[in-house]
Amino acid sequence: MKGKYEVFQYIGVPLETNDSGQYQIKTDEEGDFKLHSWRTGKHTKGKYKHIGQVFMTENNLMVAIIKVNPVAFKDRHEFTPLQRFTSQQVDDAIIAQAKQKL
């Protein structure tokens, strides 16, 4: 198939910046957070490098990657595509905190 490409599911935690400009997990009113899934799309910019890398969604939400799973090309429509990978990384403490939700 001509337009076929590798597809991966990225389970991640939404981020926000604190007053110092450092990433922290975006929490709800109760101080809790949820993990969400995105996938690589045909027009996704950048490359995945490692757990903890930050990517941007199509709604300009910053997300830290916690887990990566391969996805069959035919199943790609089950997940929302992400916009682009960044070269930014979150602290190991954020990764550890988010992995508790897996």
N, CA, C and O atoms as a GROMACS GRO file, in nm:
protein
  408
    1MET      N    1   0.085  -0.118   0.000
    1MET     CA    2   0.000   0.000   0.000
    1MET      C    3   0.090   0.124   0.000
    1MET      O    4   0.181   0.136   0.081
    2LYS      N    5   0.063   0.215  -0.090
    2LYS     CA    6   0.154   0.325  -0.114
    2LYS      C    7   0.169   0.422   0.003
    2LYS      O    8   0.282   0.457   0.038
    3GLY      N    9   0.061   0.466   0.065
    3GLY     CA   10   0.067   0.568   0.170
    3GLY      C   11   0.086   0.512   0.310
    3GLY      O   12   0.066   0.584   0.408
    4LYS      N   13   0.124   0.387   0.322
    4LYS     CA   14   0.136   0.323   0.452
    4LYS      C   15   0.257   0.374   0.528
    4LYS      O   16   0.362   0.400   0.469
    5TYR      N   17   0.244   0.389   0.660
    5TYR     CA   18   0.352   0.437   0.745
    5TYR      C   19   0.343   0.367   0.879
    5TYR      O   20   0.239   0.310   0.914
    6GLU      N   21   0.453   0.370   0.956
    6GLU     CA   22   0.454   0.308   1.088
    6GLU      C   23   0.367   0.388   1.184
    6GLU      O   24   0.372   0.511   1.185
    7VAL      N   25   0.287   0.318   1.264
    7VAL     CA   26   0.198   0.385   1.358
    7VAL      C   27   0.227   0.333   1.499
    7VAL      O   28   0.239   0.212   1.522
    8PHE      N   29   0.238   0.426   1.592
    8PHE     CA   30   0.258   0.392   1.732
    8PHE      C   31   0.157   0.467   1.817
    8PHE      O   32   0.119   0.580   1.786
    9GLN      N   33   0.113   0.404   1.924
    9GLN     CA   34   0.027   0.470   2.024
    9GLN      C   35   0.119   0.525   2.132
    9GLN      O   36   0.208   0.456   2.181
   10TYR      N   37   0.095   0.650   2.168
   10TYR     CA   38   0.172   0.715   2.274
   10TYR      C   39   0.078   0.744   2.390
   10TYR      O   40  -0.013   0.826   2.377
   11ILE      N   41   0.100   0.678   2.501
   11ILE     CA   42   0.022   0.704   2.621
   11ILE      C   43   0.097   0.812   2.696
   11ILE      O   44   0.216   0.798   2.726
   12GLY      N   45   0.027   0.920   2.727
   12GLY     CA   46   0.094   1.033   2.788
   12GLY      C   47   0.010   1.105   2.889
   12GLY      O   48  -0.110   1.080   2.904
   13VAL      N   49   0.075   1.196   2.958
   13VAL     CA   50   0.010   1.277   3.061
   13VAL      C   51   0.017   1.424   3.018
   13VAL      O   52   0.125   1.474   2.987
   14PRO      N   53  -0.098   1.493   3.017
   14PRO     CA   54  -0.098   1.636   2.982
   14PRO      C   55  -0.016   1.718   3.081
   14PRO      O   56  -0.012   1.690   3.200
   15LEU      N   57   0.048   1.820   3.028
   15LEU     CA   58   0.138   1.904   3.109
   15LEU      C   59   0.092   2.050   3.108
   15LEU      O   60   0.018   2.094   3.020
   16GLU      N   61   0.139   2.122   3.208
   16GLU     CA   62   0.128   2.268   3.213
   16GLU      C   63   0.259   2.317   3.272
   16GLU      O   64   0.337   2.238   3.325
   17THR      N   65   0.283   2.446   3.264
   17THR     CA   66   0.407   2.499   3.321
   17THR      C   67   0.375   2.570   3.452
   17THR      O   68   0.269   2.630   3.468
   18ASN      N   69   0.468   2.562   3.547
   18ASN     CA   70   0.452   2.632   3.674
   18ASN      C   71   0.506   2.774   3.659
   18ASN      O   72   0.544   2.815   3.549
   19ASP      N   73   0.510   2.849   3.768
   19ASP     CA   74   0.555   2.988   3.764
   19ASP      C   75   0.701   3.002   3.720
   19ASP      O   76   0.742   3.107   3.673
   20SER      N   77   0.779   2.895   3.737
   20SER     CA   78   0.921   2.897   3.697
   20SER      C   79   0.939   2.853   3.552
   20SER      O   80   1.052   2.852   3.502
   21GLY      N   81   0.830   2.816   3.485
   21GLY     CA   82   0.839   2.772   3.347
   21GLY      C   83   0.873   2.625   3.331
   21GLY      O   84   0.901   2.580   3.220
   22GLN      N   85   0.872   2.550   3.442
   22GLN     CA   86   0.903   2.407   3.436
   22GLN      C   87   0.773   2.328   3.419
   22GLN      O   88   0.667   2.369   3.467
   23TYR      N   89   0.783   2.214   3.349
   23TYR     CA   90   0.665   2.131   3.329
   23TYR      C   91   0.620   2.065   3.458
   23TYR      O   92   0.702   2.025   3.542
   24GLN      N   93   0.488   2.055   3.473
   24GLN     CA   94   0.428   1.977   3.581
   24GLN      C   95   0.302   1.913   3.524
   24GLN      O   96   0.250   1.958   3.421
   25ILE      N   97   0.254   1.808   3.590
   25ILE     CA   98   0.135   1.738   3.543
   25ILE      C   99   0.013   1.828   3.561
   25ILE      O  100  -0.006   1.889   3.666
   26LYS      N  101  -0.068   1.834   3.457
   26LYS     CA  102  -0.191   1.914   3.461
   26LYS      C  103  -0.296   1.833   3.538
   26LYS      O  104  -0.331   1.722   3.499
   27THR      N  105  -0.345   1.889   3.648
   27THR     CA  106  -0.441   1.818   3.733
   27THR      C  107  -0.578   1.885   3.729
   27THR      O  108  -0.592   2.001   3.690
   28ASP      N  109  -0.681   1.808   3.770
   28ASP     CA  110  -0.816   1.862   3.777
   28ASP      C  111  -0.838   1.929   3.912
   28ASP      O  112  -0.744   1.948   3.989
   29GLU      N  113  -0.963   1.964   3.942
   29GLU     CA  114  -0.995   2.036   4.065
   29GLU      C  115  -0.961   1.956   4.191
   29GLU      O  116  -0.931   2.013   4.296
   30GLU      N  117  -0.967   1.822   4.180
   30GLU     CA  118  -0.936   1.737   4.296
   30GLU      C  119  -0.788   1.705   4.306
   30GLU      O  120  -0.746   1.632   4.396
   31GLY      N  121  -0.708   1.757   4.215
   31GLY     CA  122  -0.564   1.729   4.217
   31GLY      C  123  -0.528   1.598   4.150
   31GLY      O  124  -0.416   1.550   4.167
   32ASP      N  125  -0.621   1.540   4.075
   32ASP     CA  126  -0.597   1.412   4.008
   32ASP      C  127  -0.568   1.436   3.859
   32ASP      O  128  -0.592   1.546   3.809
   33PHE      N  129  -0.518   1.334   3.791
   33PHE     CA  130  -0.492   1.345   3.647
   33PHE      C  131  -0.520   1.211   3.582
   33PHE      O  132  -0.527   1.108   3.649
   34LYS      N  133  -0.537   1.213   3.450
   34LYS     CA  134  -0.561   1.092   3.372
   34LYS      C  135  -0.460   1.084   3.259
   34LYS      O  136  -0.411   1.185   3.210
   35LEU      N  137  -0.430   0.961   3.219
   35LEU     CA  138  -0.346   0.938   3.103
   35LEU      C  139  -0.435   0.930   2.980
   35LEU      O  140  -0.549   0.886   2.988
   36HIS      N  141  -0.382   0.971   2.865
   36HIS     CA  142  -0.458   0.968   2.740
   36HIS      C  143  -0.372   0.908   2.631
   36HIS      O  144  -0.250   0.895   2.647
   37SER      N  145  -0.434   0.871   2.518
   37SER     CA  146  -0.363   0.809   2.406
   37SER      C  147  -0.369   0.895   2.281
   37SER      O  148  -0.472   0.956   2.249
   38TRP      N  149  -0.257   0.899   2.210
   38TRP     CA  150  -0.247   0.962   2.079
   38TRP      C  151  -0.167   0.868   1.992
   38TRP      O  152  -0.115   0.768   2.040
   39ARG      N  153  -0.157   0.900   1.864
   39ARG     CA  154  -0.079   0.818   1.771
   39ARG      C  155  -0.003   0.906   1.674
   39ARG      O  156  -0.033   1.025   1.658
   40THR      N  157   0.097   0.847   1.609
   40THR     CA  158   0.163   0.917   1.501
   40THR      C  159   0.067   0.920   1.382
   40THR      O  160  -0.007   0.825   1.358
   41GLY      N  161   0.070   1.030   1.311
   41GLY     CA  162  -0.013   1.046   1.192
   41GLY      C  163   0.075   1.065   1.071
   41GLY      O  164   0.197   1.076   1.082
   42LYS      N  165   0.012   1.068   0.955
   42LYS     CA  166   0.087   1.085   0.831
   42LYS      C  167   0.164   1.217   0.828
   42LYS      O  168   0.272   1.225   0.770
   43HIS      N  169   0.109   1.321   0.892
   43HIS     CA  170   0.171   1.453   0.889
   43HIS      C  171   0.238   1.493   1.021
   43HIS      O  172   0.270   1.610   1.040
   44THR      N  173   0.260   1.396   1.111
   44THR     CA  174   0.327   1.426   1.238
   44THR      C  175   0.470   1.471   1.212
   44THR      O  176   0.544   1.407   1.137
   45LYS      N  177   0.507   1.581   1.273
   45LYS     CA  178   0.642   1.637   1.257
   45LYS      C  179   0.734   1.585   1.367
   45LYS      O  180   0.689   1.560   1.479
   46GLY      N  181   0.861   1.570   1.337
   46GLY     CA  182   0.960   1.527   1.436
   46GLY      C  183   0.965   1.376   1.450
   46GLY      O  184   0.896   1.303   1.379
   47LYS      N  185   1.047   1.333   1.542
   47LYS     CA  186   1.068   1.189   1.566
   47LYS      C  187   1.060   1.158   1.714
   47LYS      O  188   1.101   1.238   1.798
   48TYR      N  189   1.007   1.039   1.746
   48TYR     CA  190   1.007   0.990   1.883
   48TYR      C  191   1.149   0.947   1.918
   48TYR      O  192   1.216   0.880   1.839
   49LYS      N  193   1.194   0.986   2.038
   49LYS     CA  194   1.329   0.949   2.082
   49LYS      C  195   1.329   0.864   2.208
   49LYS      O  196   1.401   0.765   2.215
   50HIS      N  197   1.248   0.902   2.311
   50HIS     CA  198   1.254   0.831   2.439
   50HIS      C  199   1.134   0.865   2.527
   50HIS      O  200   1.063   0.963   2.504
   51ILE      N  201   1.113   0.781   2.629
   51ILE     CA  202   1.010   0.806   2.730
   51ILE      C  203   1.043   0.938   2.800
   51ILE      O  204   1.159   0.967   2.829
   52GLY      N  205   0.940   1.017   2.825
   52GLY     CA  206   0.960   1.147   2.890
   52GLY      C  207   0.968   1.262   2.791
   52GLY      O  208   0.964   1.378   2.830
   53GLN      N  209   0.978   1.228   2.663
   53GLN     CA  210   0.980   1.332   2.560
   53GLN      C  211   0.844   1.402   2.556
   53GLN      O  212   0.741   1.340   2.582
   54VAL      N  213   0.844   1.529   2.523
   54VAL     CA  214   0.721   1.608   2.518
   54VAL      C  215   0.677   1.621   2.372
   54VAL      O  216   0.758   1.648   2.284
   55PHE      N  217   0.546   1.602   2.348
   55PHE     CA  218   0.491   1.630   2.216
   55PHE      C  219   0.373   1.725   2.227
   55PHE      O  220   0.320   1.747   2.336
   56MET      N  221   0.334   1.781   2.115
   56MET     CA  222   0.223   1.875   2.110
   56MET      C  223   0.107   1.810   2.034
   56MET      O  224   0.127   1.752   1.928
   57THR      N  225  -0.014   1.822   2.090
   57THR     CA  226  -0.132   1.769   2.023
   57THR      C  227  -0.181   1.870   1.921
   57THR      O  228  -0.130   1.982   1.912
   58GLU      N  229  -0.281   1.831   1.844
   58GLU     CA  230  -0.339   1.922   1.745
   58GLU      C  231  -0.412   2.039   1.811
   58GLU      O  232  -0.442   2.138   1.744
   59ASN      N  233  -0.442   2.027   1.941
   59ASN     CA  234  -0.504   2.136   2.016
   59ASN      C  235  -0.401   2.216   2.096
   59ASN      O  236  -0.437   2.290   2.188
   60ASN      N  237  -0.273   2.200   2.061
   60ASN     CA  238  -0.161   2.270   2.125
   60ASN      C  239  -0.145   2.238   2.273
   60ASN      O  240  -0.097   2.321   2.350
   61LEU      N  241  -0.184   2.118   2.313
   61LEU     CA  242  -0.164   2.070   2.449
   61LEU      C  243  -0.029   1.999   2.453
   61LEU      O  244   0.002   1.918   2.366
   62MET      N  245   0.052   2.029   2.554
   62MET     CA  246   0.180   1.963   2.570
   62MET      C  247   0.160   1.835   2.652
   62MET      O  248   0.091   1.836   2.753
   63VAL      N  249   0.222   1.725   2.607
   63VAL     CA  250   0.203   1.594   2.668
   63VAL      C  251   0.338   1.525   2.682
   63VAL      O  252   0.420   1.529   2.590
   64ALA      N  253   0.361   1.461   2.797
   64ALA     CA  254   0.482   1.382   2.818
   64ALA      C  255   0.451   1.236   2.789
   64ALA      O  256   0.350   1.183   2.835
   65ILE      N  257   0.537   1.171   2.712
   65ILE     CA  258   0.518   1.030   2.676
   65ILE      C  259   0.558   0.941   2.793
   65ILE      O  260   0.667   0.954   2.848
   66ILE      N  261   0.466   0.852   2.830
   66ILE     CA  262   0.488   0.759   2.941
   66ILE      C  263   0.509   0.616   2.891
   66ILE      O  264   0.586   0.540   2.950
   67LYS      N  265   0.438   0.580   2.783
   67LYS     CA  266   0.448   0.445   2.729
   67LYS      C  267   0.422   0.449   2.580
   67LYS      O  268   0.345   0.533   2.532
   68VAL      N  269   0.486   0.358   2.505
   68VAL     CA  270   0.470   0.351   2.360
   68VAL      C  271   0.430   0.208   2.322
   68VAL      O  272   0.489   0.112   2.370
   69ASN      N  273   0.329   0.197   2.235
   69ASN     CA  274   0.283   0.067   2.186
   69ASN      C  275   0.272   0.071   2.034
   69ASN      O  276   0.227   0.171   1.979
   70PRO      N  277   0.314  -0.036   1.965
   70PRO     CA  278   0.291  -0.039   1.820
   70PRO      C  279   0.142  -0.057   1.791
   70PRO      O  280   0.070  -0.119   1.869
   71VAL      N  281   0.097  -0.001   1.679
   71VAL     CA  282  -0.043  -0.011   1.638
   71VAL      C  283  -0.046  -0.061   1.494
   71VAL      O  284   0.031  -0.013   1.410
   72ALA      N  285  -0.134  -0.156   1.466
   72ALA     CA  286  -0.151  -0.201   1.328
   72ALA      C  287  -0.205  -0.085   1.245
   72ALA      O  288  -0.289  -0.008   1.292
   73PHE      N  289  -0.158  -0.073   1.123
   73PHE     CA  290  -0.197   0.039   1.038
   73PHE      C  291  -0.349   0.046   1.024
   73PHE      O  292  -0.407   0.155   1.023
   74LYS      N  293  -0.413  -0.068   1.014
   74LYS     CA  294  -0.559  -0.071   0.997
   74LYS      C  295  -0.634  -0.024   1.122
   74LYS      O  296  -0.751   0.014   1.113
   75ASP      N  297  -0.567  -0.025   1.238
   75ASP     CA  298  -0.633   0.015   1.364
   75ASP      C  299  -0.602   0.159   1.403
   75ASP      O  300  -0.641   0.202   1.512
   76ARG      N  301  -0.534   0.234   1.318
   76ARG     CA  302  -0.488   0.368   1.354
   76ARG      C  303  -0.600   0.467   1.385
   76ARG      O  304  -0.578   0.562   1.460
   77HIS      N  305  -0.718   0.447   1.329
   77HIS     CA  306  -0.826   0.543   1.349
   77HIS      C  307  -0.889   0.535   1.488
   77HIS      O  308  -0.978   0.614   1.520
   78GLU      N  309  -0.844   0.442   1.570
   78GLU     CA  310  -0.894   0.431   1.707
   78GLU      C  311  -0.830   0.537   1.798
   78GLU      O  312  -0.876   0.559   1.910
   79PHE      N  313  -0.726   0.603   1.749
   79PHE     CA  314  -0.651   0.701   1.830
   79PHE      C  315  -0.642   0.835   1.757
   79PHE      O  316  -0.640   0.840   1.634
   80THR      N  317  -0.636   0.942   1.834
   80THR     CA  318  -0.621   1.077   1.779
   80THR      C  319  -0.475   1.100   1.740
   80THR      O  320  -0.385   1.069   1.818
   81PRO      N  321  -0.450   1.155   1.621
   81PRO     CA  322  -0.310   1.182   1.584
   81PRO      C  323  -0.252   1.301   1.660
   81PRO      O  324  -0.324   1.395   1.695
   82LEU      N  325  -0.122   1.294   1.685
   82LEU     CA  326  -0.055   1.407   1.749
   82LEU      C  327   0.002   1.498   1.642
   82LEU      O  328   0.018   1.458   1.526
   83GLN      N  329   0.033   1.622   1.680
   83GLN     CA  330   0.082   1.720   1.582
   83GLN      C  331   0.232   1.709   1.559
   83GLN      O  332   0.276   1.689   1.446
   84ARG      N  333   0.311   1.723   1.667
   84ARG     CA  334   0.456   1.718   1.649
   84ARG      C  335   0.528   1.683   1.777
   84ARG      O  336   0.480   1.712   1.888
   85PHE      N  337   0.643   1.621   1.761
   85PHE     CA  338   0.732   1.592   1.873
   85PHE      C  339   0.819   1.714   1.897
   85PHE      O  340   0.853   1.786   1.803
   86THR      N  341   0.856   1.738   2.022
   86THR     CA  342   0.949   1.845   2.054
   86THR      C  343   1.080   1.781   2.101
   86THR      O  344   1.089   1.659   2.116
   87SER      N  345   1.180   1.862   2.124
   87SER     CA  346   1.307   1.813   2.177
   87SER      C  347   1.312   1.826   2.329
   87SER      O  348   1.414   1.799   2.391
   88GLN      N  349   1.200   1.866   2.389
   88GLN     CA  350   1.194   1.887   2.534
   88GLN      C  351   1.170   1.755   2.607
   88GLN      O  352   1.114   1.660   2.551
   89GLN      N  353   1.213   1.752   2.733
   89GLN     CA  354   1.206   1.633   2.818
   89GLN      C  355   1.154   1.674   2.955
   89GLN      O  356   1.184   1.783   3.003
   90VAL      N  357   1.074   1.586   3.018
   90VAL     CA  358   1.029   1.613   3.155
   90VAL      C  359   1.121   1.541   3.254
   90VAL      O  360   1.194   1.450   3.218
   91ASP      N  361   1.116   1.584   3.379
   91ASP     CA  362   1.195   1.522   3.486
   91ASP      C  363   1.151   1.378   3.511
   91ASP      O  364   1.037   1.342   3.484
   92ASP      N  365   1.243   1.298   3.562
   92ASP     CA  366   1.213   1.158   3.595
   92ASP      C  367   1.101   1.147   3.699
   92ASP      O  368   1.026   1.049   3.698
   93ALA      N  369   1.090   1.246   3.787
   93ALA     CA  370   0.985   1.242   3.891
   93ALA      C  371   0.846   1.248   3.827
   93ALA      O  372   0.754   1.182   3.875
   94ILE      N  373   0.830   1.324   3.721
   94ILE     CA  374   0.702   1.332   3.651
   94ILE      C  375   0.671   1.199   3.585
   94ILE      O  376   0.557   1.151   3.590
   95ILE      N  377   0.771   1.138   3.522
   95ILE     CA  378   0.753   1.008   3.458
   95ILE      C  379   0.711   0.904   3.562
   95ILE      O  380   0.618   0.827   3.538
   96ALA      N  381   0.779   0.900   3.676
   96ALA     CA  382   0.748   0.803   3.782
   96ALA      C  383   0.606   0.824   3.835
   96ALA      O  384   0.533   0.727   3.856
   97GLN      N  385   0.568   0.948   3.857
   97GLN     CA  386   0.434   0.978   3.908
   97GLN      C  387   0.328   0.935   3.807
   97GLN      O  388   0.226   0.876   3.847
   98ALA      N  389   0.348   0.962   3.680
   98ALA     CA  390   0.251   0.926   3.577
   98ALA      C  391   0.244   0.776   3.556
   98ALA      O  392   0.135   0.723   3.530
   99LYS      N  393   0.356   0.705   3.567
   99LYS     CA  394   0.357   0.559   3.545
   99LYS      C  395   0.276   0.485   3.651
   99LYS      O  396   0.237   0.371   3.629
  100GLN      N  397   0.250   0.548   3.765
  100GLN     CA  398   0.168   0.485   3.868
  100GLN      C  399   0.025   0.465   3.819
  100GLN      O  400  -0.047   0.381   3.873
  101LYS      N  401  -0.018   0.541   3.719
  101LYS     CA  402  -0.154   0.532   3.664
  101LYS      C  403  -0.167   0.424   3.557
  101LYS      O  404  -0.279   0.392   3.516
  102LEU      N  405  -0.056   0.368   3.512
  102LEU     CA  406  -0.063   0.265   3.406
  102LEU      C  407  -0.131   0.139   3.455
  102LEU      O  408  -0.145   0.043   3.379
   0.00000   0.00000   0.00000
